[in-house]
mmCIF file of C-alpha atoms in Angstrom:
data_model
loop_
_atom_site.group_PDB
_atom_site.id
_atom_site.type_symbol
_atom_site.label_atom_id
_atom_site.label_comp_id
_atom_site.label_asym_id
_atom_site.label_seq_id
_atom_site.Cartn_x
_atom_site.Cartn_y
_atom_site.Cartn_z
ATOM 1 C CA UNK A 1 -9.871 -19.786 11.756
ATOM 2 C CA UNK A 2 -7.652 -16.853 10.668
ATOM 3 C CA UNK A 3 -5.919 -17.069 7.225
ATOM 4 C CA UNK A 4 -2.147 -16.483 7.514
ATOM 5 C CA UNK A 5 -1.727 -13.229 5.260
ATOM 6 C CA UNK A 6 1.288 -13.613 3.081
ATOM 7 C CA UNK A 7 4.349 -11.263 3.066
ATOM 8 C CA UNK A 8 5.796 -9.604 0.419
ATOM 9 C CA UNK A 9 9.341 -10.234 0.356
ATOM 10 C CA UNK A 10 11.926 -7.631 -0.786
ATOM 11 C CA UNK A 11 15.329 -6.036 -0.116
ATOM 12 C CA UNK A 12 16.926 -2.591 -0.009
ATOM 13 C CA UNK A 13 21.028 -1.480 -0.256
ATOM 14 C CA UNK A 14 23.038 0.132 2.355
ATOM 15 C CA UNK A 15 26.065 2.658 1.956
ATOM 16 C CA UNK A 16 27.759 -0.716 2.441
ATOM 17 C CA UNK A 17 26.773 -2.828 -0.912
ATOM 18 C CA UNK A 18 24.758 -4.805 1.697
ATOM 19 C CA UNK A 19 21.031 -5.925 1.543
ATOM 20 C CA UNK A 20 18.697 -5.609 4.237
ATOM 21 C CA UNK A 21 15.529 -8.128 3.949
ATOM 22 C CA UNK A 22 11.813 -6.571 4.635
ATOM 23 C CA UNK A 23 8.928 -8.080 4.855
ATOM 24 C CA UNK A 24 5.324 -6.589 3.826
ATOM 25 C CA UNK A 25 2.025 -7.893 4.852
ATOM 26 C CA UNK A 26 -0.251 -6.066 2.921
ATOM 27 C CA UNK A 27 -4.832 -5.269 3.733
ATOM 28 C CA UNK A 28 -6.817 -6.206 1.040
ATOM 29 C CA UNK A 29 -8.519 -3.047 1.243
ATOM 30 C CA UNK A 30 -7.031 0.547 1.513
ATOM 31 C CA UNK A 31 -5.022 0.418 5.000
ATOM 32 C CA UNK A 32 -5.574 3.093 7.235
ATOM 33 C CA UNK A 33 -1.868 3.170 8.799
ATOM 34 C CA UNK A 34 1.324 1.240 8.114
ATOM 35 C CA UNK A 35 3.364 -0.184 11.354
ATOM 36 C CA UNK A 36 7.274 -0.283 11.191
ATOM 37 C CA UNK A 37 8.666 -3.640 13.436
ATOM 38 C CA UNK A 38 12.138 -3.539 14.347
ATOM 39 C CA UNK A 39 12.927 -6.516 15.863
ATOM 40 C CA UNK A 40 15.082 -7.184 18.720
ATOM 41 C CA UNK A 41 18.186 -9.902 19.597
ATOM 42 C CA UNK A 42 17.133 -13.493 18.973
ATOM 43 C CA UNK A 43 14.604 -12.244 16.388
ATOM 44 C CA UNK A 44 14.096 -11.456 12.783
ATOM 45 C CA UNK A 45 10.988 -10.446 10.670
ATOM 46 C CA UNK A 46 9.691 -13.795 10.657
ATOM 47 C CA UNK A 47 8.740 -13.850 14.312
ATOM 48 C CA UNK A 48 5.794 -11.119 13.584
ATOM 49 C CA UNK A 49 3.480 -13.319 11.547
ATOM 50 C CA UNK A 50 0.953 -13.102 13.630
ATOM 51 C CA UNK A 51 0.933 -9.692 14.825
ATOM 52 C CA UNK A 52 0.586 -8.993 11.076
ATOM 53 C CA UNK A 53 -2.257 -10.712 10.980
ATOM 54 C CA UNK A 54 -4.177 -9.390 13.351
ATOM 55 C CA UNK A 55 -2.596 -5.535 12.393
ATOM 56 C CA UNK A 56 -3.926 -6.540 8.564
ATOM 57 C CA UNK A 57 -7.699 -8.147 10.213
ATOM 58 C CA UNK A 58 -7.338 -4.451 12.238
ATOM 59 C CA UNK A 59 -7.099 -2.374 8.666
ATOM 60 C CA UNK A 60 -3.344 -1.885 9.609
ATOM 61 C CA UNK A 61 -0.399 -2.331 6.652
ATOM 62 C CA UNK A 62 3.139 -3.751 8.363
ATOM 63 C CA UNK A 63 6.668 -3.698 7.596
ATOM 64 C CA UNK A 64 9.535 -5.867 9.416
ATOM 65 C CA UNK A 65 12.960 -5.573 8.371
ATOM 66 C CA UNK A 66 15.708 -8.103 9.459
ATOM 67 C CA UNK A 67 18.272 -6.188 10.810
ATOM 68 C CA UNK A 68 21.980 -6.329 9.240
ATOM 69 C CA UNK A 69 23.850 -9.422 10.411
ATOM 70 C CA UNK A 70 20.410 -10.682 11.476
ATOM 71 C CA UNK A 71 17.233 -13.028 9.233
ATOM 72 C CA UNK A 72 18.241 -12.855 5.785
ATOM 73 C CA UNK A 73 20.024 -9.720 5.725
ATOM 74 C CA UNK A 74 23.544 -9.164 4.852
ATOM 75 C CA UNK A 75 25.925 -8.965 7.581
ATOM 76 C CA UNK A 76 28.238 -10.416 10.123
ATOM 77 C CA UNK A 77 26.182 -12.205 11.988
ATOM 78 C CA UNK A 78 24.930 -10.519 15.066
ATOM 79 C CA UNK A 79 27.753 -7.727 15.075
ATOM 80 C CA UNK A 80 26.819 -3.950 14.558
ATOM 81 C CA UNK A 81 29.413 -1.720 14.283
ATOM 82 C CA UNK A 82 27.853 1.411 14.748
ATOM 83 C CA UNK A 83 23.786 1.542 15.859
ATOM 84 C CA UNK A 84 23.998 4.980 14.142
ATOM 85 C CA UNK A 85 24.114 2.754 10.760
ATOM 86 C CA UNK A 86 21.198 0.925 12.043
ATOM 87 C CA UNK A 87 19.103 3.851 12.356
ATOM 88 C CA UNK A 88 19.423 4.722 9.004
ATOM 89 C CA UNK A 89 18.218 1.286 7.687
ATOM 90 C CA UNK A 90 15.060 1.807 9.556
ATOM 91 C CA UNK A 91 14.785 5.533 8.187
ATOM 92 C CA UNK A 92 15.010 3.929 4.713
ATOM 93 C CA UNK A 93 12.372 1.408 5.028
ATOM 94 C CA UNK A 94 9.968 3.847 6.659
ATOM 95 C CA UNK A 95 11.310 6.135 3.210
ATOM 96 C CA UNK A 96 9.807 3.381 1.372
ATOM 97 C CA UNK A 97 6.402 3.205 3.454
ATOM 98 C CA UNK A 98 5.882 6.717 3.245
ATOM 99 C CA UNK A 99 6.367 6.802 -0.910
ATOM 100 C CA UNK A 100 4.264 3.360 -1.184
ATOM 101 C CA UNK A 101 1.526 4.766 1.439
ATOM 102 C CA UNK A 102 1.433 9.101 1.003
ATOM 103 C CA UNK A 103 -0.144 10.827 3.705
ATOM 104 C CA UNK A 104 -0.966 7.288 5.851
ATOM 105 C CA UNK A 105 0.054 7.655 9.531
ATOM 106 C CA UNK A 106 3.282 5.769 10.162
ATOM 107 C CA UNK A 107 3.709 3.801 13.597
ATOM 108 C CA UNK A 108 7.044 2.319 14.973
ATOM 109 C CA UNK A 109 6.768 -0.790 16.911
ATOM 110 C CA UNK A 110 10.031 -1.811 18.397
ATOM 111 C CA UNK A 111 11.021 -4.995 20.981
ATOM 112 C CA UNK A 112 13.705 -5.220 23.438
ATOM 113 C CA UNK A 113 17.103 -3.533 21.287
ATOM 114 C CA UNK A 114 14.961 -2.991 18.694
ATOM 115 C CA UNK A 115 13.320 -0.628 20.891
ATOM 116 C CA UNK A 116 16.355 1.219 21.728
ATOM 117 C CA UNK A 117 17.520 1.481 18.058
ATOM 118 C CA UNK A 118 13.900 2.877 17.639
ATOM 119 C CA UNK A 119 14.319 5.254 20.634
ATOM 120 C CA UNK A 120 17.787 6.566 18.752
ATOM 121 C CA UNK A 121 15.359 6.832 15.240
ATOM 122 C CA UNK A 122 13.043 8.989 17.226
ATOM 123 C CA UNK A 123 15.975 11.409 18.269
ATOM 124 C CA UNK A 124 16.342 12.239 14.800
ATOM 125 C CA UNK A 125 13.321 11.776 13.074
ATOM 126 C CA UNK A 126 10.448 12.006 14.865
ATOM 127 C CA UNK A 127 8.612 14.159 12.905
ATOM 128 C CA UNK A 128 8.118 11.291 10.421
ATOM 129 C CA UNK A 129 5.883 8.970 12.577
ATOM 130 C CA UNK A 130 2.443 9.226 14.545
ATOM 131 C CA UNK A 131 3.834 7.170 17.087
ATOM 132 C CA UNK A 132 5.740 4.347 19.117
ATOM 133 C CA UNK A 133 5.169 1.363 20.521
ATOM 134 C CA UNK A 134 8.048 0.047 22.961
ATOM 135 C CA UNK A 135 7.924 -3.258 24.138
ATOM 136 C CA UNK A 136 9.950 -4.862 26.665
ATOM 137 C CA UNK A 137 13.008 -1.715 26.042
ATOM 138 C CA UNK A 138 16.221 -3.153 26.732
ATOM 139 C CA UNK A 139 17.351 0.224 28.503
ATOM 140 C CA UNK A 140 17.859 -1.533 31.535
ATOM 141 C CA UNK A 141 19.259 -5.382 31.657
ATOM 142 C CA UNK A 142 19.925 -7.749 34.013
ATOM 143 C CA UNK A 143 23.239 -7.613 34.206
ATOM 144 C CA UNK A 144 25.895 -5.909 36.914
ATOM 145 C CA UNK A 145 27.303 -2.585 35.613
ATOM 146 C CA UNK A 146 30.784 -3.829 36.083
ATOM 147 C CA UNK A 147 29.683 -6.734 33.883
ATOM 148 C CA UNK A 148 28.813 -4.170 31.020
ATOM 149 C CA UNK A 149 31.963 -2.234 31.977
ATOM 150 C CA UNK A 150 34.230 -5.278 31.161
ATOM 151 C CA UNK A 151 32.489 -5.540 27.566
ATOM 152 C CA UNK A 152 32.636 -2.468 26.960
ATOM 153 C CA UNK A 153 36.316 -2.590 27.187
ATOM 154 C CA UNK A 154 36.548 -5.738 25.701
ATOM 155 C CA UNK A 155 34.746 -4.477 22.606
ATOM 156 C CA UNK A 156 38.106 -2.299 21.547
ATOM 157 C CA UNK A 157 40.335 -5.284 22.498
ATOM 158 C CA UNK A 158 38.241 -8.213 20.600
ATOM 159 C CA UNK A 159 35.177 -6.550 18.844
ATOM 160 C CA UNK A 160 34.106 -9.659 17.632
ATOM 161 C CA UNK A 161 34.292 -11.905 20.228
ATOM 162 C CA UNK A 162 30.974 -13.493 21.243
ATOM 163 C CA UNK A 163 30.231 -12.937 24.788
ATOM 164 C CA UNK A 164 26.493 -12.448 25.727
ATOM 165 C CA UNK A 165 23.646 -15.335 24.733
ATOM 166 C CA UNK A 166 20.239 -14.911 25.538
ATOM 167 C CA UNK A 167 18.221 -17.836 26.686
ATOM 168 C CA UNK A 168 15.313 -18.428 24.519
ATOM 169 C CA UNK A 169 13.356 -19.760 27.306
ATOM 170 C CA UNK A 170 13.385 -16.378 29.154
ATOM 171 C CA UNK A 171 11.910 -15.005 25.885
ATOM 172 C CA UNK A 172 8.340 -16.736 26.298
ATOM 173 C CA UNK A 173 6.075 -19.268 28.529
ATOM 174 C CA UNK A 174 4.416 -20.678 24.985
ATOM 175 C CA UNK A 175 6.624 -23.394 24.977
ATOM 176 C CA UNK A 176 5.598 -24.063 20.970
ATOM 177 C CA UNK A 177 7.228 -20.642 20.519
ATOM 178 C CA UNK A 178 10.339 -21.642 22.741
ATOM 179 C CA UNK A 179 10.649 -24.736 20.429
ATOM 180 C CA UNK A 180 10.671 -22.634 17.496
ATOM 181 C CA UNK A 181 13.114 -20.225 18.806
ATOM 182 C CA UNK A 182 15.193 -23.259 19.434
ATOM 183 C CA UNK A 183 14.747 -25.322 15.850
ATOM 184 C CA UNK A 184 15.350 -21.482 13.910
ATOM 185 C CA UNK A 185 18.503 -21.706 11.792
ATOM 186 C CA UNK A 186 18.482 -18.053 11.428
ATOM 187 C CA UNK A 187 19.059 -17.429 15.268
ATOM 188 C CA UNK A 188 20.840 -20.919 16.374
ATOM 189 C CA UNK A 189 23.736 -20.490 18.122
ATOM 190 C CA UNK A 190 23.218 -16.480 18.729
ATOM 191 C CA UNK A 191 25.442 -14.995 21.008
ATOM 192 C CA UNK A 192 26.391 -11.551 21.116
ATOM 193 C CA UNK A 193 29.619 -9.850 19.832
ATOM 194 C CA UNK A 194 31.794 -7.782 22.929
ATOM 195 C CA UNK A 195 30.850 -4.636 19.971
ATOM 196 C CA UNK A 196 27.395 -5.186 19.848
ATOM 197 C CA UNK A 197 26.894 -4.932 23.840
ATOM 198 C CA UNK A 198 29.024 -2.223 23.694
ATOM 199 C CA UNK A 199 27.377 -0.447 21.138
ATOM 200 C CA UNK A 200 23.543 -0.815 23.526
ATOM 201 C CA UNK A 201 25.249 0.805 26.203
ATOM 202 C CA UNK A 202 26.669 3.724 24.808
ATOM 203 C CA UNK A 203 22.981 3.779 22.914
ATOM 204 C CA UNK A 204 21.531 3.728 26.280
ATOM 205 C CA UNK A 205 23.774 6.284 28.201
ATOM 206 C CA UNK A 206 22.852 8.477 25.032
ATOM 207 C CA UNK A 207 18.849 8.015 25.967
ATOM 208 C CA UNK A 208 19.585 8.669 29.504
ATOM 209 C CA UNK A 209 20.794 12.456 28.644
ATOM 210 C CA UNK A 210 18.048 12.774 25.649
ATOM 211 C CA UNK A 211 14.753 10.659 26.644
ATOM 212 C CA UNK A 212 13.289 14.473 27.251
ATOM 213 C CA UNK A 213 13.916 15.271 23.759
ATOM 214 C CA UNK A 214 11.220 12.490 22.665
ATOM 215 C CA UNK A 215 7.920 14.080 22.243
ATOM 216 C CA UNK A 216 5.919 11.679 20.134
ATOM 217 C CA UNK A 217 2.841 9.562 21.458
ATOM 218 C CA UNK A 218 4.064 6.685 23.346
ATOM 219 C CA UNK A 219 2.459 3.098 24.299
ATOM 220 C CA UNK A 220 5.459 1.681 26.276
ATOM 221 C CA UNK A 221 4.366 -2.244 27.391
ATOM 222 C CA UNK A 222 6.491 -4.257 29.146
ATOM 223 C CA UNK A 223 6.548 -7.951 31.341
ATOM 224 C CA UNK A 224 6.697 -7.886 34.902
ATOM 225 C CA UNK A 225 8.966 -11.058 34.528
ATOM 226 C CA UNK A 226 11.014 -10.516 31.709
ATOM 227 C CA UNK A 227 14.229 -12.282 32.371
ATOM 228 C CA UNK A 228 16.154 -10.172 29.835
ATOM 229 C CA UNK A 229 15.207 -6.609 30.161
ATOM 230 C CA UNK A 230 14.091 -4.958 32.976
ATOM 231 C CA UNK A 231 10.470 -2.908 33.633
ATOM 232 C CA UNK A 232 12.242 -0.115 35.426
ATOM 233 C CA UNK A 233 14.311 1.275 32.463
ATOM 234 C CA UNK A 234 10.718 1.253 30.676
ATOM 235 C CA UNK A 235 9.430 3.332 33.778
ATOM 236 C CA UNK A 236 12.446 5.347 33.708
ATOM 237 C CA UNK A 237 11.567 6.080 29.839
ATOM 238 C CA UNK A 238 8.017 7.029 30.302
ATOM 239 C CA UNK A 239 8.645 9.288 33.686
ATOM 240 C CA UNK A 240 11.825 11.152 31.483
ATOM 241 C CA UNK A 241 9.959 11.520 28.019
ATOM 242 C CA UNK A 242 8.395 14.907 27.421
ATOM 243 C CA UNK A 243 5.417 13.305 25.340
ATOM 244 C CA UNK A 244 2.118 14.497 26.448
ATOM 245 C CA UNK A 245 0.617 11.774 25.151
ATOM 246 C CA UNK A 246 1.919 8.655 26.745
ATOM 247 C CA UNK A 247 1.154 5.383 28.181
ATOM 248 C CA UNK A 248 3.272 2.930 30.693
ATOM 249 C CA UNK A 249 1.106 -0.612 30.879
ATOM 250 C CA UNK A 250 3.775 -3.585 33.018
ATOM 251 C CA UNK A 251 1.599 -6.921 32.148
ATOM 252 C CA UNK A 252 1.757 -9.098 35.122
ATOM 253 C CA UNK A 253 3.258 -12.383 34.553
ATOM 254 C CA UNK A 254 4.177 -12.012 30.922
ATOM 255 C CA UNK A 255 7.918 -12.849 29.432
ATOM 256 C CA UNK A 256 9.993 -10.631 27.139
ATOM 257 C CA UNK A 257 9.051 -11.485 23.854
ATOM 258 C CA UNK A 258 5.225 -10.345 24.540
ATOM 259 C CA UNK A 259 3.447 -10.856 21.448
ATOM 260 C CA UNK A 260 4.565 -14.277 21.315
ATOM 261 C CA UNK A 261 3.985 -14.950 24.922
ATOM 262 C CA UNK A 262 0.842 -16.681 26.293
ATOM 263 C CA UNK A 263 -2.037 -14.058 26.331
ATOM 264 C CA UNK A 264 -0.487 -12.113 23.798
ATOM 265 C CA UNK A 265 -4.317 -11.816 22.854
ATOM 266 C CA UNK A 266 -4.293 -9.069 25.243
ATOM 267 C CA UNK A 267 -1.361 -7.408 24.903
ATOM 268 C CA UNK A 268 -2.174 -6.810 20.869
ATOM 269 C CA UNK A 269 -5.406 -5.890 21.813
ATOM 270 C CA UNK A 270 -4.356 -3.019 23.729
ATOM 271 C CA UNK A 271 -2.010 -2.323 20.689
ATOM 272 C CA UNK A 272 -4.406 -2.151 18.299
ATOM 273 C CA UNK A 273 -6.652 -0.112 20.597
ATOM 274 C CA UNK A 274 -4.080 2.022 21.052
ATOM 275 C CA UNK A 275 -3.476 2.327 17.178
ATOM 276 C CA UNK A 276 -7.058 2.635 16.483
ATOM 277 C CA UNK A 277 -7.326 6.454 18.784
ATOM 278 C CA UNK A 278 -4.593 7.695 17.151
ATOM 279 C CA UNK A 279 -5.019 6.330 13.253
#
């Protein structure tokens, strides 16, 4: 039986005075490359225990940090008022990797709008990672585009109004991991501010324009029946970025939140094989 590997626990400020909360599973051994998680909505750090154990069984050092408003970060909760903030926080956690790890490979791993806030760190600094895993990119979401019209207006008129909840059910078929979703303090009662929506699309009408622009090595996964982002706008990112090392893998069958999903065995497999030719 696998031995949980214990995170380090630590915090970093923002131009704000704020915290943000990281996590840091460390190898026992030398590592031979760090991973960056950013996770998505109806997330935090914690959910990635057990991806960081099998990245730490795989040689592979990881870092999570709860997003602001999000885990145990400062914040209003769920509301970001710019993602351009955002990006920076996850610049200055892979600033600490790279001074705590010199000259290690850095990969980004980032789920659903954590993916798209690691699409918009790619933009403008992709010369500091190896690579980037996207899973299940919230480019593209169910939703009609007069639907995310209305927000969008909305989100000058009443910023922080909450108008968009996720189900957690649509998030996995484990239902253990459903339950957990459901008994988390840190994500009961999430529902998304009119700002926050309106801040993914303008994110994602930005990546439309600039996906070319993206020329680091890409494994982009996704579930054929993810409920709350759709497979196309992962297509649409692999066909538009200019990386000439890519991959596009749909898993048949599998929910949104992948890698805590039934058979995430095999998706983190293919991770960690994918890691392993390029570390």
């Amino acid at each position: 039986m696998q031995t949980l590997t214990q995170p380090l626990s630590a915090t970093f400020d923002v131009s704000n005075g704020q915290k943000v909360f990281y996590r840091h599973w460390k190898t026992a051994d030398s590592p031979k490359a760090v991973v960056v998680i950013v996770h998505g909505f109806n997330s935090h750090s914690g959910y990635y225990q057990w991806t960081a154990d099998q990245l730490v069984d795989s040689g592979y050092e990881a870092y999570a940090l709860d997003l602001r408003g999000r885990g145990n970060s400062d914040g209003e909760r769920f509301y970001i008022e710019d993602m351009n903030e955002f990006v920076g926080d996850v610049d200055q956690l892979v600033s600490i990797v790279k001074a705590t790890h010199p000259g290690l490979p850095v990969f980004v791993l980032g789920h659903s709008a954590g993916g798209v806030l690691s699409c918009l760190y790619m933009l403008a600094h992709q010369d500091r990672v190896n690579g980037f895993i996207c899973e299940s990119f919230a480019y593209q979401v169910p939703a009609p585009d007069f639907a995310i019209a209305v927000l969008k207006g909305l989100s000058h008129l009443a910023p922080h109004a909450h108008v968009l909840k996720l189900k957690n059910e649509d998030f996995s078929r484990d239902a253990t991991a459903v339950e957990s979703m459901n008994n988390d303090p840190l994500i009961a009662h999430e529902v998304q501010p009119t700002r926050t929506v309106q801040q993914l699309a303008v994110a994602d009408e930005r990546l439309k324009k600039e996906f070319s622009n993206i020329q680091v090595p890409l494994f982009i996964i996704h579930g054929s029946l993810d409920k709350a982002t759709k497979p196309s706008g992962s297509e649409f990112f692999y066909k538009q970025a200019s990386s000439t090392d890519k991959t596009l893998k749909i898993y048949e069958g599998h929910y949104h939140d992948m890698l805590n999903d039934l058979d995430k065995e095999v998706v983190m497999g293919d991770i960690l094989d994918w890691l392993n030719q390029r570390a």
